[in-house]
């Protein structure tokens, strides 16, 4: 499989969220943690949409 720029962005967004959650197993500020995870998840969703558009699979 060829890694396109959109697929690489999706991979990187998932990796960023994984690194963040691994580094914050017991956060002292849950509201900041939740906000950060939400932001990272939104980045994943945007990257996934871009990838689906790129391969012509997005409705």
mmCIF file of the C-alpha atoms, coordinates in Angstrom:
data_MODEL
# 
_entry.id   MODEL 
# 
loop_
_atom_site.group_PDB 
_atom_site.id 
_atom_site.type_symbol 
_atom_site.label_atom_id 
_atom_site.label_alt_id 
_atom_site.label_comp_id 
_atom_site.label_asym_id 
_atom_site.label_entity_id 
_atom_site.label_seq_id 
_atom_site.pdbx_PDB_ins_code 
_atom_site.Cartn_x 
_atom_site.Cartn_y 
_atom_site.Cartn_z 
_atom_site.occupancy 
_atom_site.B_iso_or_equiv 
_atom_site.pdbx_formal_charge 
_atom_site.auth_seq_id 
_atom_site.auth_comp_id 
_atom_site.auth_asym_id 
_atom_site.auth_atom_id 
_atom_site.pdbx_PDB_model_num 
ATOM 1  C CA . UNK A 1 1  ? 0.000   0.000  0.000  1.00 0.00 ? 1  UNK A CA 1 
ATOM 2  C CA . UNK A 1 2  ? 1.276   3.419  -0.918 1.00 0.00 ? 2  UNK A CA 1 
ATOM 3  C CA . UNK A 1 3  ? 1.297   5.877  1.957  1.00 0.00 ? 3  UNK A CA 1 
ATOM 4  C CA . UNK A 1 4  ? -0.269  9.088  0.720  1.00 0.00 ? 4  UNK A CA 1 
ATOM 5  C CA . UNK A 1 5  ? 0.108   12.394 2.522  1.00 0.00 ? 5  UNK A CA 1 
ATOM 6  C CA . UNK A 1 6  ? -3.460  12.087 3.821  1.00 0.00 ? 6  UNK A CA 1 
ATOM 7  C CA . UNK A 1 7  ? -2.842  8.574  5.129  1.00 0.00 ? 7  UNK A CA 1 
ATOM 8  C CA . UNK A 1 8  ? 0.396   9.719  6.760  1.00 0.00 ? 8  UNK A CA 1 
ATOM 9  C CA . UNK A 1 9  ? -1.478  12.595 8.426  1.00 0.00 ? 9  UNK A CA 1 
ATOM 10 C CA . UNK A 1 10 ? -4.074  10.154 9.749  1.00 0.00 ? 10 UNK A CA 1 
ATOM 11 C CA . UNK A 1 11 ? -1.349  7.835  11.060 1.00 0.00 ? 11 UNK A CA 1 
ATOM 12 C CA . UNK A 1 12 ? 0.414   10.772 12.729 1.00 0.00 ? 12 UNK A CA 1 
ATOM 13 C CA . UNK A 1 13 ? -2.807  12.053 14.333 1.00 0.00 ? 13 UNK A CA 1 
ATOM 14 C CA . UNK A 1 14 ? -3.559  8.633  15.837 1.00 0.00 ? 14 UNK A CA 1 
ATOM 15 C CA . UNK A 1 15 ? 0.029   8.324  17.067 1.00 0.00 ? 15 UNK A CA 1 
ATOM 16 C CA . UNK A 1 16 ? -0.153  11.778 18.681 1.00 0.00 ? 16 UNK A CA 1 
ATOM 17 C CA . UNK A 1 17 ? -3.292  10.841 20.615 1.00 0.00 ? 17 UNK A CA 1 
ATOM 18 C CA . UNK A 1 18 ? -1.749  7.516  21.633 1.00 0.00 ? 18 UNK A CA 1 
ATOM 19 C CA . UNK A 1 19 ? 1.412   9.253  22.880 1.00 0.00 ? 19 UNK A CA 1 
ATOM 20 C CA . UNK A 1 20 ? -0.634  11.821 24.806 1.00 0.00 ? 20 UNK A CA 1 
ATOM 21 C CA . UNK A 1 21 ? -2.839  9.246  26.521 1.00 0.00 ? 21 UNK A CA 1 
ATOM 22 C CA . UNK A 1 22 ? 0.163   7.041  27.344 1.00 0.00 ? 22 UNK A CA 1 
ATOM 23 C CA . UNK A 1 23 ? 2.007   9.991  28.885 1.00 0.00 ? 23 UNK A CA 1 
ATOM 24 C CA . UNK A 1 24 ? -1.032  11.054 30.921 1.00 0.00 ? 24 UNK A CA 1 
ATOM 25 C CA . UNK A 1 25 ? -2.185  7.821  32.563 1.00 0.00 ? 25 UNK A CA 1 
ATOM 26 C CA . UNK A 1 26 ? -3.185  9.640  35.763 1.00 0.00 ? 26 UNK A CA 1 
ATOM 27 C CA . UNK A 1 27 ? -3.797  13.283 34.863 1.00 0.00 ? 27 UNK A CA 1 
ATOM 28 C CA . UNK A 1 28 ? -4.021  15.826 37.648 1.00 0.00 ? 28 UNK A CA 1 
ATOM 29 C CA . UNK A 1 29 ? -6.302  18.088 35.592 1.00 0.00 ? 29 UNK A CA 1 
ATOM 30 C CA . UNK A 1 30 ? -9.083  15.985 34.083 1.00 0.00 ? 30 UNK A CA 1 
ATOM 31 C CA . UNK A 1 31 ? -10.808 18.873 32.313 1.00 0.00 ? 31 UNK A CA 1 
ATOM 32 C CA . UNK A 1 32 ? -7.583  19.753 30.469 1.00 0.00 ? 32 UNK A CA 1 
ATOM 33 C CA . UNK A 1 33 ? -7.014  16.072 29.689 1.00 0.00 ? 33 UNK A CA 1 
ATOM 34 C CA . UNK A 1 34 ? -10.542 15.652 28.299 1.00 0.00 ? 34 UNK A CA 1 
ATOM 35 C CA . UNK A 1 35 ? -10.213 18.811 26.214 1.00 0.00 ? 35 UNK A CA 1 
ATOM 36 C CA . UNK A 1 36 ? -6.871  17.667 24.830 1.00 0.00 ? 36 UNK A CA 1 
ATOM 37 C CA . UNK A 1 37 ? -8.158  14.191 23.960 1.00 0.00 ? 37 UNK A CA 1 
ATOM 38 C CA . UNK A 1 38 ? -11.201 15.761 22.294 1.00 0.00 ? 38 UNK A CA 1 
ATOM 39 C CA . UNK A 1 39 ? -8.973  18.053 20.225 1.00 0.00 ? 39 UNK A CA 1 
ATOM 40 C CA . UNK A 1 40 ? -6.741  15.149 19.203 1.00 0.00 ? 40 UNK A CA 1 
ATOM 41 C CA . UNK A 1 41 ? -9.774  13.022 18.315 1.00 0.00 ? 41 UNK A CA 1 
ATOM 42 C CA . UNK A 1 42 ? -11.133 15.851 16.161 1.00 0.00 ? 42 UNK A CA 1 
ATOM 43 C CA . UNK A 1 43 ? -7.777  15.959 14.365 1.00 0.00 ? 43 UNK A CA 1 
ATOM 44 C CA . UNK A 1 44 ? -8.087  12.221 13.715 1.00 0.00 ? 44 UNK A CA 1 
ATOM 45 C CA . UNK A 1 45 ? -11.603 12.665 12.340 1.00 0.00 ? 45 UNK A CA 1 
ATOM 46 C CA . UNK A 1 46 ? -10.476 15.488 10.052 1.00 0.00 ? 46 UNK A CA 1 
ATOM 47 C CA . UNK A 1 47 ? -7.510  13.454 8.819  1.00 0.00 ? 47 UNK A CA 1 
ATOM 48 C CA . UNK A 1 48 ? -9.748  10.433 8.216  1.00 0.00 ? 48 UNK A CA 1 
ATOM 49 C CA . UNK A 1 49 ? -12.183 12.552 6.212  1.00 0.00 ? 49 UNK A CA 1 
ATOM 50 C CA . UNK A 1 50 ? -9.341  13.942 4.113  1.00 0.00 ? 50 UNK A CA 1 
ATOM 51 C CA . UNK A 1 51 ? -8.026  10.429 3.488  1.00 0.00 ? 51 UNK A CA 1 
ATOM 52 C CA . UNK A 1 52 ? -11.465 9.133  2.505  1.00 0.00 ? 52 UNK A CA 1 
ATOM 53 C CA . UNK A 1 53 ? -11.884 12.082 0.145  1.00 0.00 ? 53 UNK A CA 1 
ATOM 54 C CA . UNK A 1 54 ? -8.467  11.389 -1.335 1.00 0.00 ? 54 UNK A CA 1 
ATOM 55 C CA . UNK A 1 55 ? -9.296  7.774  -2.151 1.00 0.00 ? 55 UNK A CA 1 
ATOM 56 C CA . UNK A 1 56 ? -12.824 8.610  -3.297 1.00 0.00 ? 56 UNK A CA 1 
ATOM 57 C CA . UNK A 1 57 ? -14.537 6.645  -0.544 1.00 0.00 ? 57 UNK A CA 1 
ATOM 58 C CA . UNK A 1 58 ? -16.183 9.510  1.321  1.00 0.00 ? 58 UNK A CA 1 
ATOM 59 C CA . UNK A 1 59 ? -19.866 10.046 0.524  1.00 0.00 ? 59 UNK A CA 1 
# 
